[in-house]
């Protein structure tokens, strides 16, 4: 008797389900991001201190949130793979890593471009910026580790273990603005006591965050579908080789 | 660009456009890579199917 998660995590069923919902999620992401950009540029006021530069927030913050959220998802998928041995969990972890790396890279680049006119510098080695840079290197490390091991099964296990160990970075990043000297502002949305940011700026930010999240889900579904197809191609090629070898042996006998 | 969109982003406009440009370039690159990778895998499966190499479930269907 299969559990609900086992039924949903079946690769063939995933291909059917994701194939039907993917265009809708991608379309919803495009509409929400377009609306978010309209709000960000035409409705949200400039910041009273930073002026127009604060409009970088509407892409920087969603990228930074996704950088961490995607890593949490990679770690959960890794846990699912190590504990339940389900191949779809490995597919999820493997395909989310490059996407998470891209969002972390964008959080660093947009933050740097926001920092230059605001702080007077592109970069400082403070706790927040440095811990996000380490997260980026962790993503690169996961990709490098997986691609450096030829045995797919071993590569999956080792990257899953590294992904679980690396989850320690998430609380460090989250609370890095609360300890030590930093130019980065403290949390102003996800904090105890509620957001401190004005609704006129919070609304476009949340709309953009929703749009980016939908976009990530669509990209992750597509990447997972590609990976499942890649594994099917590999399995068929392997079966073809084994069949050819068997027929050669039979002919020799 | 600002004239086209009817907005004035002030003296630091270049930083704002560079940030948005970076996001468009990276996300656009990712989407293009995902699309091309999907097409490549589907083509490989089609070539194998032409040679009669199919998954058991595909053969049943």
Tab-separated table of C-alpha atoms in Angstrom:
chain	number	residue	atom	x	y	z
A	1	UNK	CA	0.000	0.000	0.000
A	2	UNK	CA	1.564	3.254	-1.142
A	3	UNK	CA	1.368	6.399	0.966
A	4	UNK	CA	0.162	9.683	-0.578
A	5	UNK	CA	3.715	11.068	-0.786
A	6	UNK	CA	4.929	7.869	-2.452
A	7	UNK	CA	2.162	8.116	-5.041
A	8	UNK	CA	2.877	11.798	-5.729
A	9	UNK	CA	6.640	11.232	-5.806
A	10	UNK	CA	6.401	8.655	-8.581
A	11	UNK	CA	8.477	10.065	-11.511
A	12	UNK	CA	5.890	9.077	-14.157
A	13	UNK	CA	3.073	10.642	-12.141
A	14	UNK	CA	5.269	13.709	-11.552
A	15	UNK	CA	5.808	14.077	-15.317
A	16	UNK	CA	2.036	13.957	-15.887
A	17	UNK	CA	1.177	16.389	-13.091
A	18	UNK	CA	4.024	18.855	-13.743
A	19	UNK	CA	3.325	18.814	-17.485
A	20	UNK	CA	-0.223	20.001	-16.901
A	21	UNK	CA	0.461	22.622	-14.196
A	22	UNK	CA	3.783	24.022	-15.502
A	23	UNK	CA	2.305	26.391	-18.159
A	24	UNK	CA	-0.146	27.776	-15.591
A	25	UNK	CA	2.533	28.387	-12.965
A	26	UNK	CA	4.865	29.990	-15.527
A	27	UNK	CA	2.022	32.191	-16.819
A	28	UNK	CA	1.025	33.198	-13.288
A	29	UNK	CA	4.663	34.061	-12.507
A	30	UNK	CA	4.903	36.302	-15.595
A	31	UNK	CA	1.659	38.125	-14.754
A	32	UNK	CA	2.535	38.613	-11.058
A	33	UNK	CA	6.085	39.834	-11.854
A	34	UNK	CA	4.741	42.254	-14.500
A	35	UNK	CA	2.259	43.630	-11.942
A	36	UNK	CA	5.015	43.797	-9.305
A	37	UNK	CA	7.270	45.782	-11.679
A	38	UNK	CA	4.402	48.185	-12.373
A	39	UNK	CA	3.923	48.701	-8.625
A	40	UNK	CA	7.690	48.992	-8.044
A	41	UNK	CA	8.277	51.681	-10.677
A	42	UNK	CA	4.969	53.572	-10.939
A	43	UNK	CA	3.204	53.209	-7.571
A	44	UNK	CA	5.835	52.780	-4.821
A	45	UNK	CA	7.296	56.092	-3.634
A	46	UNK	CA	11.068	56.713	-3.465
A	47	UNK	CA	12.644	56.147	-0.050
A	48	UNK	CA	12.957	59.307	2.066
A	49	UNK	CA	16.690	58.655	2.634
A	50	UNK	CA	17.856	56.502	-0.287
A	51	UNK	CA	15.630	58.032	-2.951
A	52	UNK	CA	15.108	56.029	-6.153
A	53	UNK	CA	17.937	53.597	-5.347
A	54	UNK	CA	15.591	51.773	-2.953
A	55	UNK	CA	13.806	50.363	-6.041
A	56	UNK	CA	16.623	47.788	-6.234
A	57	UNK	CA	14.982	46.290	-3.117
A	58	UNK	CA	12.143	44.857	-5.255
A	59	UNK	CA	14.532	42.428	-6.943
A	60	UNK	CA	17.274	42.156	-4.307
A	61	UNK	CA	15.041	40.983	-1.460
A	62	UNK	CA	13.140	38.284	-3.455
A	63	UNK	CA	16.493	36.945	-4.738
A	64	UNK	CA	17.916	36.901	-1.184
A	65	UNK	CA	14.817	35.169	0.222
A	66	UNK	CA	14.927	32.584	-2.562
A	67	UNK	CA	18.664	32.028	-2.044
A	68	UNK	CA	17.858	30.813	1.476
A	69	UNK	CA	14.481	29.169	0.769
A	70	UNK	CA	15.910	27.147	-2.128
A	71	UNK	CA	18.750	25.941	0.089
A	72	UNK	CA	16.198	24.848	2.729
A	73	UNK	CA	14.407	22.928	-0.041
A	74	UNK	CA	17.666	21.338	-1.227
A	75	UNK	CA	18.366	20.191	2.349
A	76	UNK	CA	14.810	18.799	2.776
A	77	UNK	CA	15.092	16.948	-0.537
A	78	UNK	CA	18.487	15.605	0.530
A	79	UNK	CA	16.921	14.395	3.782
A	80	UNK	CA	14.106	12.752	1.818
A	81	UNK	CA	16.627	11.018	-0.412
A	82	UNK	CA	18.869	9.798	2.415
A	83	UNK	CA	16.020	8.612	4.662
A	84	UNK	CA	13.357	7.417	2.189
A	85	UNK	CA	15.725	6.605	-0.713
A	86	UNK	CA	13.348	8.125	-3.215
A	87	UNK	CA	14.990	9.034	-6.546
A	88	UNK	CA	12.626	11.981	-7.115
A	89	UNK	CA	13.976	13.621	-3.932
A	90	UNK	CA	17.470	13.360	-5.439
A	91	UNK	CA	16.190	14.839	-8.711
A	92	UNK	CA	14.667	17.716	-6.739
A	93	UNK	CA	17.871	18.386	-4.778
A	94	UNK	CA	20.126	18.139	-7.824
A	95	UNK	CA	18.060	20.485	-10.004
A	96	UNK	CA	17.392	23.096	-7.302
A	97	UNK	CA	21.112	23.673	-6.627
A	98	UNK	CA	21.999	25.644	-9.815
A	99	UNK	CA	18.805	27.673	-9.449
A	100	UNK	CA	19.658	28.488	-5.831
A	101	UNK	CA	23.189	29.418	-6.868
A	102	UNK	CA	21.777	31.814	-9.501
A	103	UNK	CA	19.484	33.537	-6.997
A	104	UNK	CA	22.329	33.813	-4.459
A	105	UNK	CA	24.582	35.305	-7.152
A	106	UNK	CA	21.846	37.805	-8.045
A	107	UNK	CA	21.317	38.701	-4.363
A	108	UNK	CA	25.056	39.443	-4.099
A	109	UNK	CA	25.238	41.445	-7.350
A	110	UNK	CA	22.077	43.499	-6.789
A	111	UNK	CA	23.044	44.081	-3.145
A	112	UNK	CA	26.460	45.272	-4.252
A	113	UNK	CA	24.915	47.645	-6.811
A	114	UNK	CA	22.549	48.914	-4.118
A	115	UNK	CA	25.389	49.268	-1.628
A	116	UNK	CA	27.602	51.525	-3.766
A	117	UNK	CA	25.264	54.570	-3.852
A	118	UNK	CA	23.863	53.860	-0.361
A	119	UNK	CA	26.934	52.877	1.691
A	120	UNK	CA	29.633	54.286	-0.581
A	121	UNK	CA	31.113	50.852	-1.262
A	122	UNK	CA	30.292	47.759	-3.327
A	123	UNK	CA	31.450	45.328	-0.652
A	124	UNK	CA	32.312	45.004	3.030
A	125	UNK	CA	33.424	41.857	4.807
A	126	UNK	CA	30.662	41.968	7.393
A	127	UNK	CA	28.687	39.023	8.758
A	128	UNK	CA	25.675	39.261	6.398
A	129	UNK	CA	27.527	39.746	3.129
A	130	UNK	CA	30.232	37.223	3.960
A	131	UNK	CA	27.755	34.535	5.096
A	132	UNK	CA	25.748	34.918	1.852
A	133	UNK	CA	29.003	34.646	-0.126
A	134	UNK	CA	29.741	31.398	1.766
A	135	UNK	CA	26.233	30.160	0.842
A	136	UNK	CA	27.060	30.866	-2.814
A	137	UNK	CA	30.305	28.879	-2.506
A	138	UNK	CA	28.346	26.093	-0.798
A	139	UNK	CA	26.016	25.886	-3.809
A	140	UNK	CA	29.049	25.784	-6.139
A	141	UNK	CA	30.608	23.119	-3.909
A	142	UNK	CA	27.475	20.944	-4.181
A	143	UNK	CA	27.597	21.191	-7.986
A	144	UNK	CA	31.341	20.504	-8.104
A	145	UNK	CA	31.073	17.518	-5.744
A	146	UNK	CA	28.283	15.895	-7.737
A	147	UNK	CA	30.011	16.373	-11.087
A	148	UNK	CA	33.367	15.130	-9.775
A	149	UNK	CA	32.049	11.646	-8.854
A	150	UNK	CA	31.335	9.240	-11.715
A	151	UNK	CA	29.175	6.857	-9.678
A	152	UNK	CA	25.760	8.603	-9.703
A	153	UNK	CA	24.482	6.813	-6.614
A	154	UNK	CA	27.559	7.730	-4.558
A	155	UNK	CA	27.473	11.321	-5.872
A	156	UNK	CA	23.838	11.656	-4.787
A	157	UNK	CA	24.573	10.371	-1.283
A	158	UNK	CA	27.645	12.541	-0.724
A	159	UNK	CA	26.015	15.725	-2.014
A	160	UNK	CA	22.955	14.997	0.151
A	161	UNK	CA	25.178	14.751	3.238
A	162	UNK	CA	26.979	18.008	2.346
A	163	UNK	CA	23.616	19.721	1.732
A	164	UNK	CA	22.407	18.663	5.181
A	165	UNK	CA	25.605	19.858	6.868
A	166	UNK	CA	25.386	23.184	5.014
A	167	UNK	CA	21.945	24.003	6.430
A	168	UNK	CA	23.800	25.500	9.397
A	169	UNK	CA	24.392	28.527	7.120
A	170	UNK	CA	20.696	29.516	7.120
A	171	UNK	CA	20.368	30.646	10.775
A	172	UNK	CA	23.826	32.229	10.522
A	173	UNK	CA	22.665	34.349	7.538
A	174	UNK	CA	19.293	35.150	9.139
A	175	UNK	CA	20.762	36.389	12.421
A	176	UNK	CA	24.018	37.803	11.002
A	177	UNK	CA	22.552	41.336	11.021
A	178	UNK	CA	21.878	41.071	14.758
A	179	UNK	CA	25.448	40.411	15.883
A	180	UNK	CA	28.608	42.325	15.112
A	181	UNK	CA	29.037	45.515	13.100
A	182	UNK	CA	27.289	45.536	9.746
A	183	UNK	CA	26.274	48.083	7.127
A	184	UNK	CA	23.330	45.858	6.177
A	185	UNK	CA	20.017	46.901	7.679
A	186	UNK	CA	18.315	44.547	10.161
A	187	UNK	CA	15.272	42.492	9.158
A	188	UNK	CA	12.336	44.772	8.294
A	189	UNK	CA	9.748	42.303	6.946
A	190	UNK	CA	10.209	38.824	8.467
A	191	UNK	CA	10.677	39.875	12.097
A	192	UNK	CA	9.070	39.510	15.499
A	193	UNK	CA	6.582	42.356	15.934
A	194	UNK	CA	5.698	42.590	12.245
A	195	UNK	CA	7.157	44.522	9.303
A	196	UNK	CA	8.584	48.005	9.861
A	197	UNK	CA	8.424	48.903	6.167
A	198	UNK	CA	5.566	51.123	4.932
A	199	UNK	CA	2.669	49.417	3.153
A	200	UNK	CA	3.302	51.481	-0.008
A	201	UNK	CA	6.668	49.730	-0.357
A	202	UNK	CA	5.776	46.443	1.345
A	203	UNK	CA	2.986	45.599	-1.131
A	204	UNK	CA	5.170	45.749	-4.293
A	205	UNK	CA	7.879	43.847	-2.424
A	206	UNK	CA	5.513	41.024	-1.460
A	207	UNK	CA	4.035	40.910	-4.983
A	208	UNK	CA	7.545	40.616	-6.467
A	209	UNK	CA	8.465	37.960	-3.882
A	210	UNK	CA	5.362	35.956	-4.856
A	211	UNK	CA	6.184	36.359	-8.562
A	212	UNK	CA	9.794	35.245	-8.074
A	213	UNK	CA	8.649	32.261	-5.988
A	214	UNK	CA	6.216	31.163	-8.715
A	215	UNK	CA	8.995	31.642	-11.278
A	216	UNK	CA	11.310	29.444	-9.206
A	217	UNK	CA	8.640	26.724	-8.903
A	218	UNK	CA	8.126	26.775	-12.687
A	219	UNK	CA	11.884	26.645	-13.373
A	220	UNK	CA	12.353	23.865	-10.814
A	221	UNK	CA	9.552	21.774	-12.317
A	222	UNK	CA	11.080	22.223	-15.782
A	223	UNK	CA	14.578	21.349	-14.505
A	224	UNK	CA	13.194	18.237	-12.753
A	225	UNK	CA	11.386	17.151	-15.924
A	226	UNK	CA	14.645	17.578	-17.891
A	227	UNK	CA	16.560	15.547	-15.316
A	228	UNK	CA	13.990	12.723	-15.370
A	229	UNK	CA	14.232	12.632	-19.186
A	230	UNK	CA	18.067	12.621	-18.918
A	231	UNK	CA	17.941	9.624	-16.558
A	232	UNK	CA	15.545	7.800	-18.888
A	233	UNK	CA	17.907	8.417	-21.828
A	234	UNK	CA	20.850	7.102	-19.775
A	235	UNK	CA	18.906	4.018	-18.634
A	236	UNK	CA	17.799	3.218	-22.200
A	237	UNK	CA	21.324	3.698	-23.574
A	238	UNK	CA	22.669	1.404	-20.868
A	239	UNK	CA	19.998	-1.215	-21.604
A	240	UNK	CA	20.849	-0.986	-25.304
A	241	UNK	CA	24.553	-1.581	-24.616
A	242	UNK	CA	23.790	-4.516	-22.290
A	243	UNK	CA	21.481	-6.048	-24.905
A	244	UNK	CA	24.153	-5.702	-27.609
A	245	UNK	CA	26.770	-7.300	-25.328
A	246	UNK	CA	24.416	-10.178	-24.488
A	247	UNK	CA	23.686	-10.862	-28.174
A	248	UNK	CA	27.423	-10.761	-28.958
A	249	UNK	CA	28.064	-13.315	-26.185
A	250	UNK	CA	25.242	-15.520	-27.456
A	251	UNK	CA	26.637	-15.365	-31.009
A	252	UNK	CA	30.138	-16.262	-29.758
A	253	UNK	CA	28.778	-19.325	-27.902
B	1	UNK	CA	15.131	53.834	-21.332
B	2	UNK	CA	13.774	56.174	-18.657
B	3	UNK	CA	12.270	58.427	-21.355
B	4	UNK	CA	10.675	55.367	-22.936
B	5	UNK	CA	9.131	54.279	-19.630
B	6	UNK	CA	8.300	57.814	-18.531
B	7	UNK	CA	10.167	57.606	-15.223
B	8	UNK	CA	13.072	59.532	-13.715
B	9	UNK	CA	15.339	57.356	-11.554
B	10	UNK	CA	17.638	60.198	-10.494
B	11	UNK	CA	21.432	60.389	-10.344
B	12	UNK	CA	21.912	56.708	-9.461
B	13	UNK	CA	19.807	55.366	-12.334
B	14	UNK	CA	22.757	53.428	-13.763
B	15	UNK	CA	22.969	51.294	-10.590
B	16	UNK	CA	19.236	50.554	-10.714
B	17	UNK	CA	19.318	49.604	-14.409
B	18	UNK	CA	22.466	47.503	-13.888
B	19	UNK	CA	20.764	45.567	-11.053
B	20	UNK	CA	17.596	44.923	-13.067
B	21	UNK	CA	19.706	44.111	-16.142
B	22	UNK	CA	21.702	41.516	-14.188
B	23	UNK	CA	18.467	39.828	-13.049
B	24	UNK	CA	17.055	39.790	-16.595
B	25	UNK	CA	20.321	38.398	-18.014
B	26	UNK	CA	20.745	35.613	-15.425
B	27	UNK	CA	17.067	34.578	-15.255
B	28	UNK	CA	16.775	34.809	-19.049
B	29	UNK	CA	19.880	32.644	-19.418
B	30	UNK	CA	18.476	30.065	-16.997
B	31	UNK	CA	15.138	29.897	-18.813
B	32	UNK	CA	16.900	29.521	-22.189
B	33	UNK	CA	19.152	26.769	-20.763
B	34	UNK	CA	16.149	24.891	-19.311
B	35	UNK	CA	14.280	25.091	-22.619
B	36	UNK	CA	17.278	23.978	-24.733
B	37	UNK	CA	18.179	21.173	-22.298
B	38	UNK	CA	14.592	19.890	-22.429
B	39	UNK	CA	14.633	19.860	-26.231
B	40	UNK	CA	17.979	18.004	-26.273
B	41	UNK	CA	16.690	15.270	-23.928
B	42	UNK	CA	13.453	14.871	-25.892
B	43	UNK	CA	15.428	14.581	-29.147
B	44	UNK	CA	17.663	11.887	-27.623
B	45	UNK	CA	14.584	9.930	-26.493
B	46	UNK	CA	13.059	10.282	-29.975
B	47	UNK	CA	16.262	8.948	-31.605
B	48	UNK	CA	16.244	5.955	-29.246
B	49	UNK	CA	12.536	5.357	-29.944
B	50	UNK	CA	13.252	5.364	-33.692
B	51	UNK	CA	15.780	2.572	-33.076
B	52	UNK	CA	13.089	0.650	-31.197
B	53	UNK	CA	14.581	1.337	-27.762
B	54	UNK	CA	11.681	2.265	-25.498
B	55	UNK	CA	10.780	2.059	-21.833
B	56	UNK	CA	8.625	-0.921	-20.900
B	57	UNK	CA	5.734	1.378	-19.933
B	58	UNK	CA	6.013	3.149	-23.322
B	59	UNK	CA	5.954	-0.221	-25.118
B	60	UNK	CA	2.738	-1.166	-23.252
B	61	UNK	CA	1.142	2.126	-24.276
